[in-house]
């Protein structure tokens, strides 16, 4: 039997409060994932990339706090992770092949890391913009337009951070060799 509560939600029918709740959930999830990756990079002594991710977390949380119509979280609908109406298949189902993203490992340089972050944030912006075209309610359209604008502002700040990171790195100096190479018998 099909459970209607598990059926995909129609984006066109969400309210402005639901749109804001979804956007906040996605934004806070991104900040949490970036913070986890930051801790991993710190553990592997890649402080430069970890510091950049710390800045990305700050920008992401600032974007969340600037979202329009921000009300007390208790007044927004509760959304379980499996109830999110937006998906970014390019990021969630990383396909192998020509379009596969560069691997993110503990030796990643700051510029490449910011390119991956920008890819995720552009995907989120596209989700908001596409949802805005699908919703029927003018209030929800207005909310989604404002959210997409805030997301675009975050993307512009990240692009500026990338440009300054590339300039500081001298146009892309090669990453140092593995600081903890595997122990191989001679």
Short mmCIF file of C-alpha atoms in Angstrom, two decimals:
data_model
loop_
_atom_site.label_atom_id
_atom_site.label_comp_id
_atom_site.label_asym_id
_atom_site.label_seq_id
_atom_site.Cartn_x
_atom_site.Cartn_y
_atom_site.Cartn_z
CA UNK A 1 0.00 0.00 0.00
CA UNK A 2 1.12 3.52 -0.68
CA UNK A 3 1.42 5.75 2.34
CA UNK A 4 0.26 9.26 1.33
CA UNK A 5 2.35 10.80 4.12
CA UNK A 6 5.50 9.52 2.36
CA UNK A 7 4.47 10.79 -1.06
CA UNK A 8 6.57 13.64 -2.49
CA UNK A 9 5.16 17.04 -1.62
CA UNK A 10 3.95 19.34 -4.34
CA UNK A 11 6.23 22.39 -4.26
CA UNK A 12 3.48 24.50 -5.79
CA UNK A 13 1.31 24.08 -2.71
CA UNK A 14 3.75 25.08 0.04
CA UNK A 15 3.08 28.16 2.14
CA UNK A 16 5.50 31.02 2.75
CA UNK A 17 6.18 29.70 6.28
CA UNK A 18 6.91 26.22 4.89
CA UNK A 19 9.24 27.71 2.25
CA UNK A 20 11.13 29.60 4.95
CA UNK A 21 11.29 26.51 7.18
CA UNK A 22 12.66 24.43 4.29
CA UNK A 23 15.23 27.08 3.39
CA UNK A 24 16.37 27.38 7.00
CA UNK A 25 16.60 23.60 7.33
CA UNK A 26 18.76 23.36 4.20
CA UNK A 27 20.95 26.29 5.24
CA UNK A 28 21.55 24.99 8.75
CA UNK A 29 22.25 21.52 7.34
CA UNK A 30 24.88 23.04 5.04
CA UNK A 31 26.48 24.90 7.94
CA UNK A 32 26.56 21.69 9.98
CA UNK A 33 28.18 19.72 7.15
CA UNK A 34 30.74 22.45 6.55
CA UNK A 35 31.58 22.48 10.29
CA UNK A 36 32.05 18.70 10.24
CA UNK A 37 34.38 18.96 7.26
CA UNK A 38 36.22 21.80 8.99
CA UNK A 39 36.86 19.57 12.03
CA UNK A 40 38.11 16.79 9.74
CA UNK A 41 40.52 19.14 7.97
CA UNK A 42 41.80 20.43 11.30
CA UNK A 43 42.40 16.85 12.45
CA UNK A 44 44.48 16.29 9.31
CA UNK A 45 46.48 19.50 9.87
CA UNK A 46 45.12 21.37 6.85
CA UNK A 47 44.57 24.57 8.81
CA UNK A 48 44.34 26.82 5.73
CA UNK A 49 41.36 24.91 4.31
CA UNK A 50 39.84 24.53 7.78
CA UNK A 51 40.03 28.30 8.34
CA UNK A 52 38.33 28.91 5.00
CA UNK A 53 35.56 26.52 5.95
CA UNK A 54 35.16 28.36 9.25
CA UNK A 55 34.56 31.52 7.23
CA UNK A 56 32.07 29.64 5.02
CA UNK A 57 30.18 28.47 8.13
CA UNK A 58 29.98 32.09 9.33
CA UNK A 59 28.67 33.25 5.94
CA UNK A 60 26.13 30.42 5.82
CA UNK A 61 24.79 31.18 9.29
CA UNK A 62 24.67 34.91 8.46
CA UNK A 63 22.60 34.07 5.39
CA UNK A 64 20.23 32.01 7.52
CA UNK A 65 19.79 34.81 10.05
CA UNK A 66 19.10 37.34 7.28
CA UNK A 67 16.33 35.34 5.64
CA UNK A 68 13.20 37.45 5.23
CA UNK A 69 10.22 37.16 7.50
CA UNK A 70 12.35 35.40 10.06
CA UNK A 71 10.13 34.50 12.96
CA UNK A 72 10.68 32.54 16.11
CA UNK A 73 11.64 28.96 15.16
CA UNK A 74 8.76 27.67 17.30
CA UNK A 75 6.30 29.36 14.93
CA UNK A 76 7.63 27.65 11.82
CA UNK A 77 6.46 24.22 10.72
CA UNK A 78 8.66 21.29 11.76
CA UNK A 79 10.22 19.52 8.80
CA UNK A 80 11.83 16.13 9.06
CA UNK A 81 14.84 15.53 6.79
CA UNK A 82 12.88 13.06 4.66
CA UNK A 83 10.13 15.65 4.15
CA UNK A 84 12.33 18.21 2.39
CA UNK A 85 10.78 19.17 -0.93
CA UNK A 86 14.05 20.27 -2.56
CA UNK A 87 16.66 17.89 -3.80
CA UNK A 88 19.82 18.56 -5.73
CA UNK A 89 20.50 15.32 -7.60
CA UNK A 90 23.85 16.64 -8.78
CA UNK A 91 25.06 16.80 -5.17
CA UNK A 92 23.08 14.04 -3.49
CA UNK A 93 23.66 11.33 -6.09
CA UNK A 94 27.24 11.97 -7.13
CA UNK A 95 27.45 10.20 -10.44
CA UNK A 96 30.70 8.92 -11.79
CA UNK A 97 31.88 10.02 -15.17
CA UNK A 98 32.86 13.26 -16.83
CA UNK A 99 30.69 15.37 -14.52
CA UNK A 100 32.02 13.82 -11.31
CA UNK A 101 33.26 16.47 -8.87
CA UNK A 102 36.84 16.63 -7.73
CA UNK A 103 37.42 14.47 -4.71
CA UNK A 104 37.47 16.29 -1.41
CA UNK A 105 40.27 14.95 0.74
CA UNK A 106 42.35 16.17 3.65
CA UNK A 107 44.95 17.70 1.31
CA UNK A 108 42.47 19.86 -0.62
CA UNK A 109 43.60 23.42 -1.22
CA UNK A 110 41.46 26.39 -0.30
CA UNK A 111 40.51 27.37 -3.84
CA UNK A 112 39.30 23.89 -4.76
CA UNK A 113 37.38 23.67 -1.50
CA UNK A 114 35.63 26.98 -2.21
CA UNK A 115 34.76 25.78 -5.72
CA UNK A 116 33.02 22.75 -4.19
CA UNK A 117 31.18 24.97 -1.69
CA UNK A 118 30.11 27.28 -4.51
CA UNK A 119 28.78 24.33 -6.46
CA UNK A 120 26.58 23.32 -3.52
CA UNK A 121 25.40 26.88 -2.87
CA UNK A 122 24.56 27.47 -6.55
CA UNK A 123 22.52 24.28 -6.50
CA UNK A 124 20.58 25.59 -3.47
CA UNK A 125 19.97 28.89 -5.28
CA UNK A 126 18.68 27.02 -8.33
CA UNK A 127 16.32 25.02 -6.10
CA UNK A 128 14.88 28.22 -4.62
CA UNK A 129 14.54 29.90 -8.03
CA UNK A 130 12.85 26.84 -9.57
CA UNK A 131 10.47 26.53 -6.62
CA UNK A 132 9.57 30.20 -6.99
CA UNK A 133 8.43 29.49 -10.54
CA UNK A 134 6.27 26.56 -9.37
CA UNK A 135 4.43 28.00 -6.37
CA UNK A 136 0.94 29.36 -6.75
CA UNK A 137 0.79 31.68 -3.74
CA UNK A 138 2.06 35.26 -4.27
CA UNK A 139 3.21 35.37 -0.63
CA UNK A 140 5.26 32.21 -1.13
CA UNK A 141 6.68 33.55 -4.41
CA UNK A 142 7.72 36.72 -2.60
CA UNK A 143 9.34 34.70 0.20
CA UNK A 144 11.21 32.43 -2.22
CA UNK A 145 12.38 35.38 -4.30
CA UNK A 146 13.80 37.01 -1.17
CA UNK A 147 15.44 33.75 -0.08
CA UNK A 148 16.98 33.28 -3.55
CA UNK A 149 18.27 36.86 -3.36
CA UNK A 150 19.92 36.16 0.02
CA UNK A 151 21.42 32.97 -1.43
CA UNK A 152 22.78 34.91 -4.41
CA UNK A 153 24.35 37.43 -2.02
CA UNK A 154 26.05 34.54 -0.19
CA UNK A 155 27.32 33.19 -3.51
CA UNK A 156 28.78 36.61 -4.35
CA UNK A 157 30.58 36.71 -0.97
CA UNK A 158 31.92 33.19 -1.56
CA UNK A 159 33.12 34.15 -5.03
CA UNK A 160 34.95 37.14 -3.53
CA UNK A 161 36.48 34.84 -0.92
CA UNK A 162 37.59 32.49 -3.72
CA UNK A 163 39.14 35.35 -5.67
CA UNK A 164 41.07 36.55 -2.61
CA UNK A 165 42.10 32.97 -1.81
CA UNK A 166 43.47 32.47 -5.31
CA UNK A 167 45.29 35.81 -5.16
CA UNK A 168 46.82 34.99 -1.78
CA UNK A 169 47.94 31.58 -3.04
CA UNK A 170 49.78 33.19 -5.94
CA UNK A 171 47.48 31.80 -8.60
CA UNK A 172 47.46 28.24 -7.40
CA UNK A 173 50.67 26.97 -5.85
CA UNK A 174 50.85 23.20 -5.73
CA UNK A 175 49.75 21.48 -2.54
CA UNK A 176 52.54 20.06 -0.40
CA UNK A 177 53.21 16.34 -0.54
CA UNK A 178 51.40 13.99 1.78
CA UNK A 179 52.46 14.92 5.32
CA UNK A 180 51.56 11.45 6.54
CA UNK A 181 52.52 9.02 3.75
CA UNK A 182 51.66 5.36 4.05
CA UNK A 183 54.29 3.11 5.62
CA UNK A 184 55.58 0.99 2.77
CA UNK A 185 58.22 -1.71 3.08
CA UNK A 186 61.34 -1.05 1.05
#
